[in-house]
Tab-separated table of C-alpha atoms in Angstrom:
chain	number	residue	atom	x	y	z
A	1	MET	CA	98.730	94.387	86.212
A	2	ARG	CA	97.914	97.759	88.026
A	3	PRO	CA	93.877	98.851	88.504
A	4	ARG	CA	92.683	100.809	85.241
A	5	PHE	CA	90.632	103.509	85.422
A	6	VAL	CA	89.121	106.805	83.694
A	7	LEU	CA	90.293	110.239	85.471
A	8	PRO	CA	88.099	113.162	84.503
A	9	GLY	CA	89.568	115.978	82.992
A	10	ARG	CA	93.451	116.843	83.091
A	11	TRP	CA	95.420	114.856	85.419
A	12	GLY	CA	99.162	114.188	85.721
A	13	ARG	CA	101.047	110.846	87.411
A	14	ILE	CA	103.616	111.705	89.699
A	15	GLY	CA	106.938	109.095	89.712
A	16	LEU	CA	107.028	107.952	93.142
A	17	GLU	CA	109.903	105.348	92.448
A	18	SER	CA	112.398	107.803	93.916
A	19	PRO	CA	113.071	111.363	95.484
A	20	GLY	CA	114.922	112.543	92.126
A	21	ALA	CA	111.439	110.913	90.217
A	22	ARG	CA	109.096	112.657	92.610
A	23	ARG	CA	110.877	116.444	92.352
A	24	ARG	CA	110.486	115.485	88.244
A	25	SER	CA	107.139	114.404	87.901
A	26	ALA	CA	106.405	117.185	90.787
A	27	LYS	CA	108.589	119.773	87.976
A	28	ARG	CA	106.430	118.899	85.205
A	29	LEU	CA	103.468	118.800	86.167
A	30	VAL	CA	103.208	121.802	88.216
A	31	GLU	CA	104.849	123.427	84.250
A	32	SER	CA	101.981	122.253	82.209
A	33	ALA	CA	99.850	123.477	85.120
A	34	LEU	CA	101.149	127.408	85.132
A	35	GLY	CA	103.504	127.433	82.913
A	36	ARG	CA	107.128	128.969	82.974
A	37	ALA	CA	106.155	132.484	83.212
A	38	ASP	CA	108.632	134.543	85.765
A	39	GLU	CA	105.696	136.267	87.385
A	40	LEU	CA	104.039	132.897	88.569
A	41	ALA	CA	107.250	132.229	89.814
A	42	SER	CA	105.671	131.932	93.490
A	43	ALA	CA	102.925	130.014	92.472
A	44	ARG	CA	104.470	127.566	90.717
A	45	GLY	CA	106.590	126.891	94.170
A	46	GLU	CA	103.706	126.325	96.702
A	47	LEU	CA	101.910	124.413	94.154
A	48	ARG	CA	105.264	121.909	93.376
A	49	GLY	CA	105.910	122.254	97.600
A	50	ARG	CA	102.022	120.864	97.700
A	51	ILE	CA	102.723	118.147	95.557
A	52	GLU	CA	106.271	116.474	96.464
A	53	THR	CA	105.022	116.789	100.465
A	54	VAL	CA	101.361	114.836	98.894
A	55	ALA	CA	104.125	112.608	96.676
A	56	GLU	CA	106.402	112.082	100.199
A	57	LEU	CA	103.600	110.394	102.367
A	58	ALA	CA	103.040	108.429	99.442
A	59	ALA	CA	106.054	106.777	98.638
A	60	THR	CA	106.621	106.188	102.274
A	61	SER	CA	103.265	104.664	102.953
A	62	GLY	CA	104.231	101.879	100.231
A	63	ALA	CA	101.910	103.252	97.608
A	64	ALA	CA	102.045	102.347	94.004
A	65	ASP	CA	100.506	104.985	91.952
A	66	LEU	CA	99.637	108.732	92.638
A	67	TYR	CA	97.709	111.273	90.074
A	68	PHE	CA	97.214	115.128	90.888
A	69	ALA	CA	94.423	116.746	89.383
A	70	LEU	CA	94.815	119.926	87.475
A	71	GLU	CA	91.440	120.535	85.844
A	72	ILE	CA	87.917	119.120	85.850
A	73	ALA	CA	86.985	120.660	82.532
A	74	ASP	CA	88.799	123.528	80.552
A	75	GLY	CA	89.837	126.210	82.496
A	76	VAL	CA	88.020	125.247	85.603
A	77	PRO	CA	90.931	123.990	88.374
A	78	PHE	CA	90.797	121.400	89.953
A	79	PRO	CA	92.878	120.175	93.483
A	80	ALA	CA	92.384	116.528	94.294
A	81	TRP	CA	94.829	113.965	94.116
A	82	LEU	CA	94.112	110.097	93.898
A	83	THR	CA	97.053	107.519	95.558
A	84	VAL	CA	96.937	103.676	94.655
A	85	TYR	CA	97.999	101.193	96.729
A	86	ARG	CA	98.086	97.322	96.096
A	87	LEU	CA	97.742	94.934	99.048
A	88	ASP	CA	98.539	91.712	99.602
A	89	ALA	CA	95.166	89.866	100.336
A	90	ALA	CA	96.865	87.308	102.222
A	91	THR	CA	98.497	90.039	104.776
A	92	LEU	CA	95.686	92.140	105.484
A	93	ASP	CA	92.633	91.553	108.185
A	94	LEU	CA	89.844	92.213	106.419
A	95	PRO	CA	86.789	91.397	109.342
A	96	ALA	CA	89.423	93.894	111.657
A	97	LEU	CA	89.421	96.736	108.436
A	98	GLY	CA	85.820	96.887	108.188
A	99	LEU	CA	85.753	95.150	105.145
A	100	GLU	CA	83.949	92.120	105.679
A	101	ARG	CA	82.323	92.416	102.210
A	102	LEU	CA	85.629	92.170	100.620
A	103	THR	CA	86.298	89.140	103.401
A	104	ARG	CA	83.595	87.654	101.973
A	105	PHE	CA	84.053	88.218	97.868
A	106	LEU	CA	87.286	86.714	98.013
A	107	SER	CA	86.245	84.202	100.264
A	108	ASP	CA	83.918	82.941	97.298
A	109	SER	CA	86.117	83.645	94.721
A	110	LEU	CA	89.189	81.424	96.220
A	111	ASP	CA	86.638	78.627	96.880
A	112	GLY	CA	86.208	78.129	93.955
A	113	GLY	CA	81.741	79.694	94.299
A	114	TYR	CA	82.156	82.880	92.668
A	115	GLU	CA	81.130	82.502	89.032
A	116	PRO	CA	82.522	86.018	87.016
A	117	MET	CA	79.401	87.293	84.342
A	118	THR	CA	80.612	90.681	83.361
A	119	PRO	CA	83.728	92.657	84.163
A	120	ALA	CA	80.837	94.779	86.507
A	121	GLU	CA	80.640	91.139	89.117
A	122	THR	CA	84.202	91.035	89.253
A	123	PHE	CA	84.742	93.310	91.547
A	124	GLY	CA	83.314	93.809	95.288
A	125	VAL	CA	84.387	97.448	96.525
A	126	VAL	CA	83.677	99.053	100.284
A	127	ARG	CA	83.945	102.492	99.755
A	128	HIS	CA	85.628	104.365	103.127
A	129	ALA	CA	84.387	108.685	103.226
A	130	TRP	CA	86.131	110.859	105.885
A	131	ARG	CA	86.374	115.158	106.400
A	132	ARG	CA	90.211	114.997	108.065
A	133	PRO	CA	91.219	118.010	110.270
A	134	ALA	CA	94.345	120.116	108.847
A	135	GLY	CA	96.992	118.474	112.078
A	136	GLY	CA	98.909	115.113	112.282
A	137	PRO	CA	101.706	113.979	109.428
A	138	ALA	CA	100.293	116.230	106.044
A	139	ASP	CA	99.728	119.384	108.733
A	140	ASP	CA	101.062	121.403	105.490
A	141	ILE	CA	98.544	119.744	103.407
A	142	GLY	CA	95.439	121.422	105.796
A	143	GLU	CA	91.675	119.857	106.163
A	144	MET	CA	90.767	116.976	103.442
A	145	VAL	CA	87.400	114.892	102.008
A	146	GLU	CA	89.138	111.491	101.908
A	147	VAL	CA	87.498	108.853	100.627
A	148	ASP	CA	88.892	105.495	100.733
A	149	TYR	CA	87.740	102.272	98.147
A	150	TRP	CA	89.226	98.947	98.998
A	151	VAL	CA	88.944	96.943	95.765
A	152	ALA	CA	88.403	93.086	95.905
A	153	ALA	CA	89.393	91.018	92.012
A	154	ALA	CA	88.470	87.460	91.449
A	155	GLU	CA	90.369	84.761	89.728
A	156	PRO	CA	93.518	85.710	91.050
A	157	ALA	CA	92.523	87.457	94.308
A	158	ARG	CA	93.557	90.743	94.624
A	159	ILE	CA	93.404	93.969	96.126
A	160	ALA	CA	93.228	97.814	96.218
A	161	ARG	CA	93.107	100.880	97.993
A	162	LEU	CA	92.094	103.920	96.212
A	163	THR	CA	92.379	107.264	97.956
A	164	PHE	CA	91.157	110.585	96.980
A	165	ALA	CA	91.165	113.672	98.771
A	166	SER	CA	90.409	117.069	97.981
A	167	PRO	CA	90.683	120.276	100.144
A	168	MET	CA	87.388	121.714	98.399
A	169	ILE	CA	85.787	120.362	102.251
A	170	GLY	CA	82.190	122.135	101.444
A	171	TYR	CA	81.872	120.106	98.236
A	172	GLN	CA	81.846	116.627	99.978
A	173	ASP	CA	78.552	114.993	98.794
A	174	GLU	CA	79.698	116.359	94.801
A	175	LEU	CA	83.393	114.987	95.202
A	176	ILE	CA	82.010	111.513	96.808
A	177	ASP	CA	79.578	111.509	93.636
A	178	LEU	CA	82.693	112.046	91.893
A	179	PHE	CA	85.194	109.591	92.722
A	180	ASP	CA	82.238	107.016	93.596
A	181	ALA	CA	82.127	107.171	89.130
A	182	ILE	CA	85.398	107.269	88.336
A	183	ILE	CA	85.634	104.512	90.344
A	184	GLY	CA	82.887	103.074	87.834
A	185	THR	CA	85.357	103.064	84.754
A	186	LEU	CA	87.449	100.437	86.893
A	187	GLU	CA	89.080	97.679	85.458
A	188	TRP	CA	92.070	95.653	86.464
A	189	PRO	CA	93.260	93.230	83.737
A	190	VAL	CA	94.847	89.538	85.083
A	191	GLU	CA	98.519	89.084	83.159
A	192	ALA	CA	98.519	86.477	80.308
A	193	ALA	CA	100.662	84.054	82.649
A	194	HIS	CA	97.151	83.798	84.918
A	195	TYR	CA	95.615	82.061	81.663
A	196	ASN	CA	98.036	79.648	80.635
């Protein structure tokens, strides 16, 4: 199953399965945000192009899900997105990634030394935040605040990376607070098959 979380305001999910799914999802999301009025055609085209660029990068990097924010509150636009990667814990060198805390968490859970008491205690989370300059493969996107949350869940051992990004670089601290709050809502249900 996928990690679940609460996204504040209004967000839309972009299908990553194929180029056609990405285009259709981007078109629906843009029309939901801006409507279909003729005078907004160029704005829709620009926004659709930005969403399709991010969706292509997400798809080629192996993302499982991509969500775009439309509004943080009614009438308050919020340029941000969330990319979700479900990863194979067995193939990751967590210490090399600076994720020793998750290594310990997964090791304890696999060795039977971990007994979850509440849903909040069944997760290990490590946050990395930075400002990414314009340039590189995402040059069309521009300068960004990016925040990665590496999430490990026990019984069975699972790992995911949730990456938030926003061009609102002047609000880095506020964005991190918001993204931390979203991660605070995270649940990662286990398939029923694991209990049989």
